[in-house]
Amino acid sequence: LDEEMRSLLLQFVTGNERPPLTGFQALEHPFTVQVGEHLRGGGLPQAHVCFNQLVLPPSPSLQDLRTKLLTAVREGRDGFELH
């Protein structure tokens, strides 16, 4: 991933676009990545920002997973709005 996408990924998972000044060990909840077996195979990755957790859906290939992750990061960068 290029620097911009790494920043967007970090923001997607932690809510911050930059790592903590004192390093990831300073996070109250560690940065974690899990495979969400409960997610549908066609779904996008999910982030639990309060826990710095990225949950990846089962995927048939790394390319498929990468595409889904980049889509989620790009689409999720502005958060959500209630209408």
Short mmCIF file of N, CA, C and O in Angstrom, two decimals:
data_model
loop_
_atom_site.label_atom_id
_atom_site.label_comp_id
_atom_site.label_asym_id
_atom_site.label_seq_id
_atom_site.Cartn_x
_atom_site.Cartn_y
_atom_site.Cartn_z
N LEU A 1 0.84 -1.19 0.00
CA LEU A 1 0.00 0.00 0.00
C LEU A 1 0.88 1.24 0.00
O LEU A 1 1.91 1.27 0.68
N ASP A 2 0.44 2.26 -0.72
CA ASP A 2 1.21 3.50 -0.69
C ASP A 2 0.90 4.25 0.61
O ASP A 2 0.06 3.83 1.42
N GLU A 3 1.62 5.33 0.82
CA GLU A 3 1.49 6.06 2.09
C GLU A 3 0.08 6.57 2.35
O GLU A 3 -0.43 6.50 3.47
N GLU A 4 -0.59 7.06 1.30
CA GLU A 4 -1.95 7.57 1.46
C GLU A 4 -2.91 6.45 1.88
O GLU A 4 -3.73 6.62 2.79
N MET A 5 -2.79 5.28 1.25
CA MET A 5 -3.68 4.17 1.59
C MET A 5 -3.38 3.62 2.98
O MET A 5 -4.29 3.23 3.70
N ARG A 6 -2.11 3.59 3.38
CA ARG A 6 -1.78 3.17 4.75
C ARG A 6 -2.40 4.11 5.76
O ARG A 6 -2.91 3.69 6.80
N SER A 7 -2.37 5.41 5.45
CA SER A 7 -2.97 6.40 6.33
C SER A 7 -4.49 6.21 6.41
O SER A 7 -5.08 6.27 7.49
N LEU A 8 -5.13 5.95 5.26
CA LEU A 8 -6.57 5.71 5.26
C LEU A 8 -6.93 4.43 6.00
O LEU A 8 -7.93 4.37 6.71
N LEU A 9 -6.10 3.39 5.84
CA LEU A 9 -6.34 2.14 6.56
C LEU A 9 -6.23 2.37 8.07
O LEU A 9 -7.09 1.91 8.83
N LEU A 10 -5.21 3.08 8.48
CA LEU A 10 -5.04 3.37 9.90
C LEU A 10 -6.22 4.17 10.44
O LEU A 10 -6.75 3.90 11.51
N GLN A 11 -6.69 5.14 9.65
CA GLN A 11 -7.85 5.93 10.07
C GLN A 11 -9.10 5.06 10.13
O GLN A 11 -9.92 5.21 11.04
N PHE A 12 -9.25 4.15 9.19
CA PHE A 12 -10.41 3.25 9.15
C PHE A 12 -10.48 2.39 10.41
O PHE A 12 -11.54 2.18 10.98
N VAL A 13 -9.32 1.93 10.87
CA VAL A 13 -9.28 1.01 12.02
C VAL A 13 -9.21 1.72 13.36
O VAL A 13 -9.82 1.29 14.33
N THR A 14 -8.45 2.82 13.43
CA THR A 14 -8.22 3.47 14.73
C THR A 14 -8.92 4.82 14.90
O THR A 14 -9.00 5.33 16.00
N GLY A 15 -9.35 5.40 13.79
CA GLY A 15 -9.94 6.74 13.86
C GLY A 15 -8.90 7.84 13.73
O GLY A 15 -9.24 9.02 13.71
N ASN A 16 -7.62 7.47 13.64
CA ASN A 16 -6.54 8.45 13.48
C ASN A 16 -5.75 8.12 12.22
O ASN A 16 -5.47 6.94 11.96
N GLU A 17 -5.37 9.14 11.48
CA GLU A 17 -4.64 8.88 10.24
C GLU A 17 -3.14 8.71 10.44
O GLU A 17 -2.43 8.36 9.52
N ARG A 18 -2.67 8.95 11.66
CA ARG A 18 -1.25 8.78 11.96
C ARG A 18 -1.09 7.87 13.17
O ARG A 18 -1.94 7.84 14.06
N PRO A 19 0.02 7.13 13.21
CA PRO A 19 0.26 6.30 14.40
C PRO A 19 0.50 7.17 15.63
O PRO A 19 0.89 8.34 15.50
N PRO A 20 0.30 6.63 16.82
CA PRO A 20 0.59 7.39 18.03
C PRO A 20 2.06 7.82 18.07
O PRO A 20 2.94 7.08 17.61
N LEU A 21 2.31 8.99 18.60
CA LEU A 21 3.69 9.50 18.67
C LEU A 21 4.60 8.56 19.45
O LEU A 21 5.79 8.43 19.14
N THR A 22 4.05 7.90 20.45
CA THR A 22 4.86 7.00 21.27
C THR A 22 4.78 5.55 20.81
O THR A 22 5.25 4.66 21.50
N GLY A 23 4.19 5.31 19.63
CA GLY A 23 4.12 3.96 19.07
C GLY A 23 2.83 3.25 19.38
O GLY A 23 2.04 3.68 20.22
N PHE A 24 2.62 2.13 18.69
CA PHE A 24 1.38 1.37 18.85
C PHE A 24 1.24 0.77 20.25
O PHE A 24 0.13 0.49 20.69
N GLN A 25 2.34 0.56 20.94
CA GLN A 25 2.24 0.02 22.29
C GLN A 25 1.52 0.99 23.23
O GLN A 25 1.06 0.60 24.29
N ALA A 26 1.39 2.25 22.83
CA ALA A 26 0.72 3.25 23.65
C ALA A 26 -0.81 3.19 23.52
O ALA A 26 -1.52 3.82 24.30
N LEU A 27 -1.30 2.42 22.55
CA LEU A 27 -2.75 2.32 22.38
C LEU A 27 -3.38 1.60 23.57
O LEU A 27 -2.83 0.61 24.07
N GLU A 28 -4.53 2.09 24.00
CA GLU A 28 -5.23 1.44 25.11
C GLU A 28 -5.65 0.03 24.72
O GLU A 28 -5.56 -0.90 25.51
N HIS A 29 -6.11 -0.13 23.49
CA HIS A 29 -6.46 -1.45 22.94
C HIS A 29 -5.50 -1.73 21.80
O HIS A 29 -5.34 -0.89 20.91
N PRO A 30 -4.87 -2.88 21.77
CA PRO A 30 -3.90 -3.17 20.71
C PRO A 30 -4.55 -3.24 19.33
O PRO A 30 -5.72 -3.60 19.21
N PHE A 31 -3.80 -2.86 18.32
CA PHE A 31 -4.24 -2.96 16.94
C PHE A 31 -4.34 -4.44 16.59
O PHE A 31 -3.35 -5.16 16.68
N THR A 32 -5.53 -4.91 16.24
CA THR A 32 -5.69 -6.33 15.93
C THR A 32 -6.42 -6.53 14.60
O THR A 32 -7.21 -5.69 14.18
N VAL A 33 -6.11 -7.64 13.97
CA VAL A 33 -6.76 -8.05 12.72
C VAL A 33 -7.29 -9.45 12.94
O VAL A 33 -6.56 -10.32 13.42
N GLN A 34 -8.57 -9.65 12.60
CA GLN A 34 -9.19 -10.96 12.77
C GLN A 34 -9.95 -11.33 11.50
O GLN A 34 -10.38 -10.45 10.75
N VAL A 35 -10.11 -12.63 11.28
CA VAL A 35 -10.99 -13.11 10.22
C VAL A 35 -12.35 -13.32 10.85
O VAL A 35 -12.48 -14.04 11.84
N GLY A 36 -13.33 -12.65 10.31
CA GLY A 36 -14.69 -12.76 10.83
C GLY A 36 -15.44 -13.87 10.11
O GLY A 36 -16.04 -13.64 9.06
N GLU A 37 -15.37 -15.07 10.66
CA GLU A 37 -16.05 -16.21 10.04
C GLU A 37 -17.56 -15.97 9.94
O GLU A 37 -18.23 -16.57 9.12
N HIS A 38 -18.07 -15.06 10.77
CA HIS A 38 -19.50 -14.76 10.77
C HIS A 38 -19.89 -13.85 9.62
O HIS A 38 -21.07 -13.72 9.29
N LEU A 39 -18.91 -13.20 8.97
CA LEU A 39 -19.21 -12.30 7.86
C LEU A 39 -19.46 -13.10 6.59
O LEU A 39 -18.85 -14.14 6.37
N ARG A 40 -20.32 -12.57 5.76
CA ARG A 40 -20.58 -13.22 4.47
C ARG A 40 -19.36 -13.05 3.58
O ARG A 40 -18.66 -12.04 3.64
N GLY A 41 -19.11 -14.02 2.75
CA GLY A 41 -17.96 -13.98 1.85
C GLY A 41 -17.96 -12.78 0.92
O GLY A 41 -16.92 -12.31 0.52
N GLY A 42 -19.12 -12.27 0.56
CA GLY A 42 -19.19 -11.13 -0.35
C GLY A 42 -19.14 -9.79 0.36
O GLY A 42 -19.15 -8.75 -0.28
N GLY A 43 -19.08 -9.80 1.69
CA GLY A 43 -19.11 -8.57 2.45
C GLY A 43 -17.77 -7.86 2.50
O GLY A 43 -16.73 -8.38 2.09
N LEU A 44 -17.81 -6.64 3.00
CA LEU A 44 -16.61 -5.83 3.15
C LEU A 44 -16.04 -5.98 4.55
O LEU A 44 -16.76 -6.32 5.49
N PRO A 45 -14.76 -5.69 4.71
CA PRO A 45 -14.17 -5.69 6.05
C PRO A 45 -14.88 -4.68 6.95
O PRO A 45 -15.45 -3.69 6.49
N GLN A 46 -14.83 -4.95 8.24
CA GLN A 46 -15.43 -4.06 9.24
C GLN A 46 -14.34 -3.59 10.19
O GLN A 46 -13.36 -4.29 10.41
N ALA A 47 -14.55 -2.41 10.75
CA ALA A 47 -13.62 -1.89 11.75
C ALA A 47 -14.39 -1.54 13.01
O ALA A 47 -15.50 -1.03 12.95
N HIS A 48 -13.78 -1.85 14.14
CA HIS A 48 -14.31 -1.47 15.45
C HIS A 48 -13.30 -0.47 16.01
O HIS A 48 -12.31 -0.86 16.66
N VAL A 49 -13.55 0.79 15.73
CA VAL A 49 -12.59 1.86 16.03
C VAL A 49 -12.29 1.95 17.52
O VAL A 49 -11.14 2.17 17.91
N CYS A 50 -13.29 1.77 18.36
CA CYS A 50 -13.06 1.87 19.81
C CYS A 50 -12.06 0.82 20.31
O CYS A 50 -11.44 1.01 21.35
N PHE A 51 -11.93 -0.27 19.55
CA PHE A 51 -11.04 -1.37 19.97
C PHE A 51 -9.85 -1.53 19.02
O PHE A 51 -9.11 -2.51 19.15
N ASN A 52 -9.69 -0.62 18.04
CA ASN A 52 -8.59 -0.70 17.07
C ASN A 52 -8.55 -2.07 16.41
O ASN A 52 -7.50 -2.69 16.27
N GLN A 53 -9.72 -2.54 15.98
CA GLN A 53 -9.84 -3.90 15.46
C GLN A 53 -10.35 -3.89 14.03
O GLN A 53 -11.34 -3.23 13.71
N LEU A 54 -9.68 -4.64 13.17
CA LEU A 54 -10.08 -4.83 11.79
C LEU A 54 -10.56 -6.27 11.64
O LEU A 54 -9.84 -7.20 12.01
N VAL A 55 -11.78 -6.44 11.13
CA VAL A 55 -12.34 -7.77 10.94
C VAL A 55 -12.49 -8.00 9.44
O VAL A 55 -13.20 -7.25 8.75
N LEU A 56 -11.80 -9.01 8.94
CA LEU A 56 -11.79 -9.32 7.51
C LEU A 56 -12.77 -10.44 7.19
O LEU A 56 -12.84 -11.43 7.94
N PRO A 57 -13.51 -10.31 6.08
CA PRO A 57 -14.40 -11.40 5.70
C PRO A 57 -13.60 -12.54 5.07
O PRO A 57 -12.51 -12.32 4.55
N PRO A 58 -14.14 -13.75 5.12
CA PRO A 58 -13.48 -14.84 4.40
C PRO A 58 -13.42 -14.47 2.91
O PRO A 58 -14.38 -13.93 2.36
N SER A 59 -12.32 -14.73 2.26
CA SER A 59 -12.15 -14.39 0.85
C SER A 59 -11.46 -15.53 0.12
O SER A 59 -10.59 -16.19 0.69
N PRO A 60 -11.83 -15.73 -1.15
CA PRO A 60 -11.23 -16.83 -1.90
C PRO A 60 -9.77 -16.59 -2.31
O PRO A 60 -9.05 -17.52 -2.60
N SER A 61 -9.35 -15.30 -2.31
CA SER A 61 -7.97 -15.01 -2.72
C SER A 61 -7.48 -13.73 -2.05
O SER A 61 -8.28 -12.92 -1.57
N LEU A 62 -6.17 -13.55 -2.03
CA LEU A 62 -5.60 -12.32 -1.48
C LEU A 62 -6.02 -11.11 -2.31
O LEU A 62 -6.25 -10.03 -1.77
N GLN A 63 -6.11 -11.27 -3.63
CA GLN A 63 -6.52 -10.16 -4.49
C GLN A 63 -7.95 -9.73 -4.18
O GLN A 63 -8.25 -8.55 -4.11
N ASP A 64 -8.83 -10.69 -3.96
CA ASP A 64 -10.21 -10.38 -3.61
C ASP A 64 -10.26 -9.64 -2.27
O ASP A 64 -10.97 -8.64 -2.13
N LEU A 65 -9.51 -10.12 -1.31
CA LEU A 65 -9.45 -9.48 0.00
C LEU A 65 -8.91 -8.07 -0.10
O LEU A 65 -9.45 -7.14 0.50
N ARG A 66 -7.84 -7.89 -0.88
CA ARG A 66 -7.26 -6.56 -1.08
C ARG A 66 -8.29 -5.60 -1.69
O ARG A 66 -8.43 -4.47 -1.23
N THR A 67 -9.00 -6.05 -2.70
CA THR A 67 -10.02 -5.21 -3.35
C THR A 67 -11.09 -4.79 -2.35
O THR A 67 -11.48 -3.62 -2.28
N LYS A 68 -11.56 -5.75 -1.56
CA LYS A 68 -12.59 -5.44 -0.55
C LYS A 68 -12.07 -4.49 0.52
O LYS A 68 -12.77 -3.57 0.93
N LEU A 69 -10.85 -4.71 0.95
CA LEU A 69 -10.27 -3.85 1.98
C LEU A 69 -10.11 -2.42 1.47
O LEU A 69 -10.47 -1.46 2.15
N LEU A 70 -9.59 -2.26 0.26
CA LEU A 70 -9.42 -0.92 -0.30
C LEU A 70 -10.76 -0.23 -0.52
O LEU A 70 -10.88 0.98 -0.29
N THR A 71 -11.78 -0.98 -0.92
CA THR A 71 -13.12 -0.41 -1.08
C THR A 71 -13.65 0.08 0.27
O THR A 71 -14.15 1.20 0.38
N ALA A 72 -13.53 -0.75 1.30
CA ALA A 72 -14.02 -0.36 2.62
C ALA A 72 -13.28 0.86 3.15
O ALA A 72 -13.89 1.78 3.71
N VAL A 73 -11.97 0.90 2.96
CA VAL A 73 -11.16 2.02 3.45
C VAL A 73 -11.54 3.31 2.74
O VAL A 73 -11.71 4.35 3.35
N ARG A 74 -11.68 3.23 1.42
CA ARG A 74 -12.04 4.43 0.64
C ARG A 74 -13.45 4.91 0.99
O ARG A 74 -13.68 6.10 1.17
N GLU A 75 -14.40 3.98 1.03
CA GLU A 75 -15.78 4.36 1.29
C GLU A 75 -16.02 4.75 2.74
O GLU A 75 -16.90 5.54 3.03
N GLY A 76 -15.22 4.21 3.65
CA GLY A 76 -15.41 4.48 5.07
C GLY A 76 -14.65 5.67 5.60
O GLY A 76 -14.75 5.99 6.78
N ARG A 77 -13.90 6.34 4.75
CA ARG A 77 -13.04 7.42 5.26
C ARG A 77 -13.81 8.61 5.79
O ARG A 77 -13.30 9.34 6.62
N ASP A 78 -15.04 8.81 5.35
CA ASP A 78 -15.83 9.94 5.81
C ASP A 78 -16.79 9.58 6.93
O ASP A 78 -17.62 10.37 7.32
N GLY A 79 -16.69 8.35 7.41
CA GLY A 79 -17.59 7.92 8.48
C GLY A 79 -18.97 7.64 7.93
O GLY A 79 -19.13 7.27 6.78
N PHE A 80 -19.95 7.83 8.76
CA PHE A 80 -21.32 7.60 8.30
C PHE A 80 -22.18 8.77 8.73
O PHE A 80 -21.85 9.53 9.62
N GLU A 81 -23.30 8.90 8.05
CA GLU A 81 -24.24 9.97 8.36
C GLU A 81 -25.61 9.35 8.58
O GLU A 81 -25.98 8.39 7.91
N LEU A 82 -26.35 9.91 9.50
CA LEU A 82 -27.72 9.50 9.69
C LEU A 82 -28.61 10.44 8.89
O LEU A 82 -28.46 11.66 8.95
N HIS A 83 -29.51 9.87 8.14
CA HIS A 83 -30.43 10.70 7.31
C HIS A 83 -31.82 10.59 7.85
O HIS A 83 -32.28 9.65 8.33
#
